[in-house]
PDB file of N, CA and C in Angstrom:
ATOM      1  N   UNK W 582     125.872-207.984-101.974  1.00 67.00           N
ATOM      2  CA  UNK W 582     124.824-208.247-101.375  1.00 67.00           C
ATOM      3  C   UNK W 582     124.516-206.550-100.580  1.00 67.00           C
ATOM      4  N   UNK W 583     123.541-206.705-100.599  1.00 78.00           N
ATOM      5  CA  UNK W 583     122.995-205.229-100.196  1.00 78.00           C
ATOM      6  C   UNK W 583     123.803-205.191 -98.385  1.00 78.00           C
ATOM      7  N   UNK W 584     123.752-204.136 -98.144  1.00 84.00           N
ATOM      8  CA  UNK W 584     123.986-203.752 -96.850  1.00 84.00           C
ATOM      9  C   UNK W 584     125.115-204.675 -95.873  1.00 84.00           C
ATOM     10  N   UNK W 585     126.101-205.448 -96.459  1.00 86.00           N
ATOM     11  CA  UNK W 585     126.426-206.512 -95.874  1.00 86.00           C
ATOM     12  C   UNK W 585     127.741-206.789 -96.886  1.00 86.00           C
ATOM     13  N   UNK W 586     129.037-207.139 -96.486  1.00 88.00           N
ATOM     14  CA  UNK W 586     130.056-208.053 -97.400  1.00 88.00           C
ATOM     15  C   UNK W 586     129.825-209.137 -96.925  1.00 88.00           C
ATOM     16  N   UNK W 587     130.933-209.950 -97.411  1.00 87.00           N
ATOM     17  CA  UNK W 587     130.976-211.431 -97.340  1.00 87.00           C
ATOM     18  C   UNK W 587     131.723-211.537 -96.040  1.00 87.00           C
ATOM     19  N   UNK W 588     132.327-211.002 -95.738  1.00 91.00           N
ATOM     20  CA  UNK W 588     133.308-211.066 -94.108  1.00 91.00           C
ATOM     21  C   UNK W 588     132.676-210.860 -93.034  1.00 91.00           C
ATOM     22  N   UNK W 589     131.291-209.638 -93.325  1.00 93.00           N
ATOM     23  CA  UNK W 589     130.637-209.432 -92.515  1.00 93.00           C
ATOM     24  C   UNK W 589     129.539-210.484 -92.192  1.00 93.00           C
ATOM     25  N   UNK W 590     129.359-211.158 -93.045  1.00 91.00           N
ATOM     26  CA  UNK W 590     128.293-212.083 -92.734  1.00 91.00           C
ATOM     27  C   UNK W 590     128.954-213.460 -92.420  1.00 91.00           C
ATOM     28  N   UNK W 591     129.808-213.430 -92.526  1.00 91.00           N
ATOM     29  CA  UNK W 591     130.895-214.546 -92.160  1.00 91.00           C
ATOM     30  C   UNK W 591     131.090-214.651 -90.496  1.00 91.00           C
ATOM     31  N   UNK W 592     131.119-213.296 -90.058  1.00 94.00           N
ATOM     32  CA  UNK W 592     131.301-212.981 -88.811  1.00 94.00           C
ATOM     33  C   UNK W 592     130.103-213.269 -88.124  1.00 94.00           C
ATOM     34  N   UNK W 593     128.974-212.802 -88.693  1.00 94.00           N
ATOM     35  CA  UNK W 593     127.470-213.063 -87.867  1.00 94.00           C
ATOM     36  C   UNK W 593     127.225-214.387 -87.582  1.00 94.00           C
ATOM     37  N   UNK W 594     127.544-215.230 -88.639  1.00 92.00           N
ATOM     38  CA  UNK W 594     127.395-216.653 -88.867  1.00 92.00           C
ATOM     39  C   UNK W 594     128.443-217.389 -87.921  1.00 92.00           C
ATOM     40  N   UNK W 595     129.491-217.157 -87.939  1.00 91.00           N
ATOM     41  CA  UNK W 595     130.361-217.351 -86.507  1.00 91.00           C
ATOM     42  C   UNK W 595     129.847-217.017 -84.731  1.00 91.00           C
ATOM     43  N   UNK W 596     129.285-216.028 -85.161  1.00 94.00           N
ATOM     44  CA  UNK W 596     128.935-215.485 -83.713  1.00 94.00           C
ATOM     45  C   UNK W 596     127.520-216.310 -83.570  1.00 94.00           C
ATOM     46  N   UNK W 597     127.068-216.342 -84.516  1.00 95.00           N
ATOM     47  CA  UNK W 597     125.647-217.139 -84.282  1.00 95.00           C
ATOM     48  C   UNK W 597     125.840-218.966 -83.983  1.00 95.00           C
ATOM     49  N   UNK W 598     127.287-219.050 -84.099  1.00 92.00           N
ATOM     50  CA  UNK W 598     127.561-220.446 -83.944  1.00 92.00           C
ATOM     51  C   UNK W 598     127.179-221.809 -85.203  1.00 92.00           C
ATOM     52  N   UNK W 599     127.290-221.132 -85.943  1.00 89.00           N
ATOM     53  CA  UNK W 599     127.033-222.071 -87.435  1.00 89.00           C
ATOM     54  C   UNK W 599     127.866-222.618 -87.401  1.00 89.00           C
ATOM     55  N   UNK W 600     127.914-223.852 -87.726  1.00 84.00           N
ATOM     56  CA  UNK W 600     128.904-225.226 -87.870  1.00 84.00           C
ATOM     57  C   UNK W 600     128.932-225.482 -89.793  1.00 84.00           C
ATOM     58  N   UNK W 601     127.885-225.228 -90.184  1.00 85.00           N
ATOM     59  CA  UNK W 601     128.031-225.352 -91.813  1.00 85.00           C
ATOM     60  C   UNK W 601     129.357-224.966 -92.410  1.00 85.00           C
ATOM     61  N   UNK W 602     129.498-225.759 -93.296  1.00 87.00           N
ATOM     62  CA  UNK W 602     130.999-225.741 -94.158  1.00 87.00           C
ATOM     63  C   UNK W 602     130.524-224.540 -94.793  1.00 87.00           C
ATOM     64  N   UNK W 603     131.317-223.071 -94.807  1.00 88.00           N
ATOM     65  CA  UNK W 603     130.674-222.241 -95.829  1.00 88.00           C
ATOM     66  C   UNK W 603     131.977-221.979 -96.837  1.00 88.00           C
ATOM     67  N   UNK W 604     131.675-221.785 -98.054  1.00 89.00           N
ATOM     68  CA  UNK W 604     132.491-221.604 -99.278  1.00 89.00           C
ATOM     69  C   UNK W 604     132.431-219.908 -99.857  1.00 89.00           C
ATOM     70  N   UNK W 605     133.442-219.106 -99.368  1.00 87.00           N
ATOM     71  CA  UNK W 605     133.104-217.972 -99.863  1.00 87.00           C
ATOM     72  C   UNK W 605     133.310-217.541-101.783  1.00 87.00           C
ATOM     73  N   UNK W 606     132.530-217.137-102.233  1.00 88.00           N
ATOM     74  CA  UNK W 606     132.921-216.926-103.624  1.00 88.00           C
ATOM     75  C   UNK W 606     132.587-214.979-103.453  1.00 88.00           C
ATOM     76  N   UNK W 607     133.646-214.440-104.522  1.00 85.00           N
ATOM     77  CA  UNK W 607     133.790-212.974-104.142  1.00 85.00           C
ATOM     78  C   UNK W 607     134.357-212.546-105.166  1.00 85.00           C
ATOM     79  N   UNK W 608     133.636-211.381-106.174  1.00 83.00           N
ATOM     80  CA  UNK W 608     134.473-210.834-107.164  1.00 83.00           C
ATOM     81  C   UNK W 608     135.582-210.248-106.639  1.00 83.00           C
ATOM     82  N   UNK W 609     135.844-209.706-105.261  1.00 80.00           N
ATOM     83  CA  UNK W 609     136.952-208.866-105.447  1.00 80.00           C
ATOM     84  C   UNK W 609     138.226-209.573-103.977  1.00 80.00           C
ATOM     85  N   UNK W 610     137.625-210.933-104.252  1.00 76.00           N
ATOM     86  CA  UNK W 610     138.850-211.928-103.599  1.00 76.00           C
ATOM     87  C   UNK W 610     140.279-211.691-103.584  1.00 76.00           C
ATOM     88  N   UNK W 611     141.061-211.606-102.605  1.00 86.00           N
ATOM     89  CA  UNK W 611     142.772-211.501-102.819  1.00 86.00           C
ATOM     90  C   UNK W 611     143.264-212.191-101.892  1.00 86.00           C
ATOM     91  N   UNK W 612     144.003-212.589-101.608  1.00 89.00           N
ATOM     92  CA  UNK W 612     145.012-213.420-100.259  1.00 89.00           C
ATOM     93  C   UNK W 612     144.692-213.022 -98.673  1.00 89.00           C
ATOM     94  N   UNK W 613     144.666-211.860 -98.938  1.00 91.00           N
ATOM     95  CA  UNK W 613     144.370-210.853 -97.671  1.00 91.00           C
ATOM     96  C   UNK W 613     142.812-211.206 -97.123  1.00 91.00           C
ATOM     97  N   UNK W 614     141.772-211.057 -98.309  1.00 89.00           N
ATOM     98  CA  UNK W 614     140.351-211.782 -97.755  1.00 89.00           C
ATOM     99  C   UNK W 614     140.377-212.901 -97.463  1.00 89.00           C
ATOM    100  N   UNK W 615     141.239-214.216 -98.344  1.00 88.00           N
ATOM    101  CA  UNK W 615     141.112-215.142 -98.454  1.00 88.00           C
ATOM    102  C   UNK W 615     141.381-215.765 -96.997  1.00 88.00           C
ATOM    103  N   UNK W 616     142.647-214.879 -96.009  1.00 90.00           N
ATOM    104  CA  UNK W 616     143.200-215.142 -94.987  1.00 90.00           C
ATOM    105  C   UNK W 616     142.258-214.817 -94.199  1.00 90.00           C
ATOM    106  N   UNK W 617     141.230-213.747 -93.937  1.00 91.00           N
ATOM    107  CA  UNK W 617     140.576-213.437 -92.751  1.00 91.00           C
ATOM    108  C   UNK W 617     139.008-214.242 -93.170  1.00 91.00           C
ATOM    109  N   UNK W 618     138.553-214.890 -94.189  1.00 90.00           N
ATOM    110  CA  UNK W 618     137.617-215.848 -94.510  1.00 90.00           C
ATOM    111  C   UNK W 618     138.109-216.864 -93.751  1.00 90.00           C
ATOM    112  N   UNK W 619     139.091-217.412 -93.677  1.00 90.00           N
ATOM    113  CA  UNK W 619     139.353-218.793 -93.102  1.00 90.00           C
ATOM    114  C   UNK W 619     139.653-218.542 -91.599  1.00 90.00           C
ATOM    115  N   UNK W 620     139.866-217.397 -91.190  1.00 90.00           N
ATOM    116  CA  UNK W 620     139.731-217.225 -89.804  1.00 90.00           C
ATOM    117  C   UNK W 620     138.146-216.931 -89.395  1.00 90.00           C
ATOM    118  N   UNK W 621     137.402-216.536 -90.287  1.00 90.00           N
ATOM    119  CA  UNK W 621     136.184-216.421 -89.839  1.00 90.00           C
ATOM    120  C   UNK W 621     135.504-217.721 -89.642  1.00 90.00           C
ATOM    121  N   UNK W 622     136.355-218.706 -90.252  1.00 87.00           N
ATOM    122  CA  UNK W 622     135.141-220.111 -90.264  1.00 87.00           C
ATOM    123  C   UNK W 622     134.948-220.551 -92.089  1.00 87.00           C
ATOM    124  N   UNK W 623     135.378-220.086 -93.174  1.00 90.00           N
ATOM    125  CA  UNK W 623     135.159-220.152 -94.360  1.00 90.00           C
ATOM    126  C   UNK W 623     135.896-221.440 -94.813  1.00 90.00           C
ATOM    127  N   UNK W 624     135.685-222.513 -95.230  1.00 88.00           N
ATOM    128  CA  UNK W 624     136.198-223.908 -95.787  1.00 88.00           C
ATOM    129  C   UNK W 624     137.302-223.154 -96.877  1.00 88.00           C
ATOM    130  N   UNK W 625     136.528-222.253 -97.731  1.00 86.00           N
ATOM    131  CA  UNK W 625     137.481-221.762 -98.611  1.00 86.00           C
ATOM    132  C   UNK W 625     137.252-220.454 -99.151  1.00 86.00           C
ATOM    133  N   UNK W 626     137.855-220.182-100.171  1.00 85.00           N
ATOM    134  CA  UNK W 626     137.831-218.710-100.731  1.00 85.00           C
ATOM    135  C   UNK W 626     138.107-218.416-101.890  1.00 85.00           C
ATOM    136  N   UNK W 627     137.075-218.549-102.926  1.00 87.00           N
ATOM    137  CA  UNK W 627     137.064-218.341-103.902  1.00 87.00           C
ATOM    138  C   UNK W 627     137.109-217.046-104.831  1.00 87.00           C
ATOM    139  N   UNK W 628     137.755-216.854-105.987  1.00 87.00           N
ATOM    140  CA  UNK W 628     137.268-215.446-106.508  1.00 87.00           C
ATOM    141  C   UNK W 628     136.377-216.176-108.081  1.00 87.00           C
ATOM    142  N   UNK W 629     135.475-215.201-108.273  1.00 88.00           N
ATOM    143  CA  UNK W 629     134.961-215.122-109.446  1.00 88.00           C
ATOM    144  C   UNK W 629     135.651-214.529-110.622  1.00 88.00           C
ATOM    145  N   UNK W 630     135.272-215.046-111.646  1.00 88.00           N
ATOM    146  CA  UNK W 630     134.275-216.176-112.205  1.00 88.00           C
ATOM    147  C   UNK W 630     134.846-217.613-111.312  1.00 88.00           C
ATOM    148  N   UNK W 631     134.057-218.571-111.433  1.00 86.00           N
ATOM    149  CA  UNK W 631     134.323-219.679-110.992  1.00 86.00           C
ATOM    150  C   UNK W 631     133.962-221.027-112.056  1.00 86.00           C
ATOM    151  N   UNK W 632     134.650-222.046-112.106  1.00 91.00           N
ATOM    152  CA  UNK W 632     134.191-222.806-113.049  1.00 91.00           C
ATOM    153  C   UNK W 632     133.167-223.419-112.497  1.00 91.00           C
ATOM    154  N   UNK W 633     132.688-224.260-113.084  1.00 93.00           N
ATOM    155  CA  UNK W 633     131.330-225.544-112.827  1.00 93.00           C
ATOM    156  C   UNK W 633     131.893-226.490-112.244  1.00 93.00           C
ATOM    157  N   UNK W 634     133.386-227.071-112.719  1.00 94.00           N
ATOM    158  CA  UNK W 634     133.709-228.266-112.124  1.00 94.00           C
ATOM    159  C   UNK W 634     134.333-227.755-110.718  1.00 94.00           C
ATOM    160  N   UNK W 635     134.837-226.617-110.704  1.00 91.00           N
ATOM    161  CA  UNK W 635     135.545-226.384-109.412  1.00 91.00           C
ATOM    162  C   UNK W 635     134.567-226.082-108.485  1.00 91.00           C
ATOM    163  N   UNK W 636     133.721-225.442-108.886  1.00 91.00           N
ATOM    164  CA  UNK W 636     132.699-225.331-107.600  1.00 91.00           C
ATOM    165  C   UNK W 636     132.066-226.814-107.342  1.00 91.00           C
ATOM    166  N   UNK W 637     131.718-227.703-108.116  1.00 94.00           N
ATOM    167  CA  UNK W 637     131.195-228.637-107.699  1.00 94.00           C
ATOM    168  C   UNK W 637     131.989-229.571-106.784  1.00 94.00           C
ATOM    169  N   UNK W 638     133.639-229.827-106.726  1.00 94.00           N
ATOM    170  CA  UNK W 638     134.595-230.101-106.439  1.00 94.00           C
ATOM    171  C   UNK W 638     134.371-229.406-104.778  1.00 94.00           C
ATOM    172  N   UNK W 639     134.522-228.393-105.187  1.00 91.00           N
ATOM    173  CA  UNK W 639     134.005-227.668-103.374  1.00 91.00           C
ATOM    174  C   UNK W 639     133.252-228.107-102.712  1.00 91.00           C
ATOM    175  N   UNK W 640     131.860-228.212-103.343  1.00 91.00           N
ATOM    176  CA  UNK W 640     130.645-228.096-102.715  1.00 91.00           C
ATOM    177  C   UNK W 640     130.612-229.901-102.286  1.00 91.00           C
ATOM    178  N   UNK W 641     130.948-230.655-103.056  1.00 93.00           N
ATOM    179  CA  UNK W 641     131.535-232.380-102.675  1.00 93.00           C
ATOM    180  C   UNK W 641     132.065-232.211-101.672  1.00 93.00           C
ATOM    181  N   UNK W 642     133.650-231.857-101.385  1.00 92.00           N
ATOM    182  CA  UNK W 642     134.413-231.377-100.497  1.00 92.00           C
ATOM    183  C   UNK W 642     133.593-230.767 -98.913  1.00 92.00           C
ATOM    184  N   UNK W 643     133.239-229.810 -99.189  1.00 90.00           N
ATOM    185  CA  UNK W 643     131.890-229.396 -97.940  1.00 90.00           C
ATOM    186  C   UNK W 643     131.196-230.674 -97.631  1.00 90.00           C
ATOM    187  N   UNK W 644     130.839-230.939 -98.233  1.00 90.00           N
ATOM    188  CA  UNK W 644     129.278-231.755 -98.053  1.00 90.00           C
ATOM    189  C   UNK W 644     130.159-233.186 -97.293  1.00 90.00           C
ATOM    190  N   UNK W 645     131.266-233.623 -97.599  1.00 92.00           N
ATOM    191  CA  UNK W 645     132.244-234.486 -97.073  1.00 92.00           C
ATOM    192  C   UNK W 645     132.534-234.325 -96.015  1.00 92.00           C
ATOM    193  N   UNK W 646     132.998-233.127 -95.666  1.00 87.00           N
ATOM    194  CA  UNK W 646     133.742-232.156 -94.392  1.00 87.00           C
ATOM    195  C   UNK W 646     132.319-232.149 -93.481  1.00 87.00           C
ATOM    196  N   UNK W 647     131.351-231.983 -93.761  1.00 86.00           N
ATOM    197  CA  UNK W 647     130.125-231.766 -92.749  1.00 86.00           C
ATOM    198  C   UNK W 647     129.972-233.219 -92.486  1.00 86.00           C
ATOM    199  N   UNK W 648     129.583-234.118 -93.024  1.00 88.00           N
ATOM    200  CA  UNK W 648     129.103-235.626 -92.861  1.00 88.00           C
ATOM    201  C   UNK W 648     130.173-236.255 -91.988  1.00 88.00           C
ATOM    202  N   UNK W 649     131.648-235.887 -92.136  1.00 87.00           N
ATOM    203  CA  UNK W 649     132.628-236.326 -90.981  1.00 87.00           C
ATOM    204  C   UNK W 649     132.291-235.636 -89.724  1.00 87.00           C
ATOM    205  N   UNK W 650     132.143-234.377 -89.550  1.00 80.00           N
ATOM    206  CA  UNK W 650     132.135-233.587 -88.165  1.00 80.00           C
ATOM    207  C   UNK W 650     130.613-233.872 -87.623  1.00 80.00           C
ATOM    208  N   UNK W 651     129.842-234.245 -88.395  1.00 69.00           N
ATOM    209  CA  UNK W 651     128.389-234.773 -88.060  1.00 69.00           C
ATOM    210  C   UNK W 651     128.181-235.790 -87.279  1.00 69.00           C
TER     211      UNK W 651
END
């Protein structure tokens, strides 16, 4: 993303009060980044490349969580 990384975007979304489940997908993901992302409100953090099946299950789980919290 030009001008901002995923963790900065997550921090901005948290400050704005966004409650939507967020899935972080990054080419530079590591354990430290995943922990930071979770603390900033990400549902989960995956490293690229991500299989279509894993992405589908993740989105389904995020939608299910959103419905339960809504």
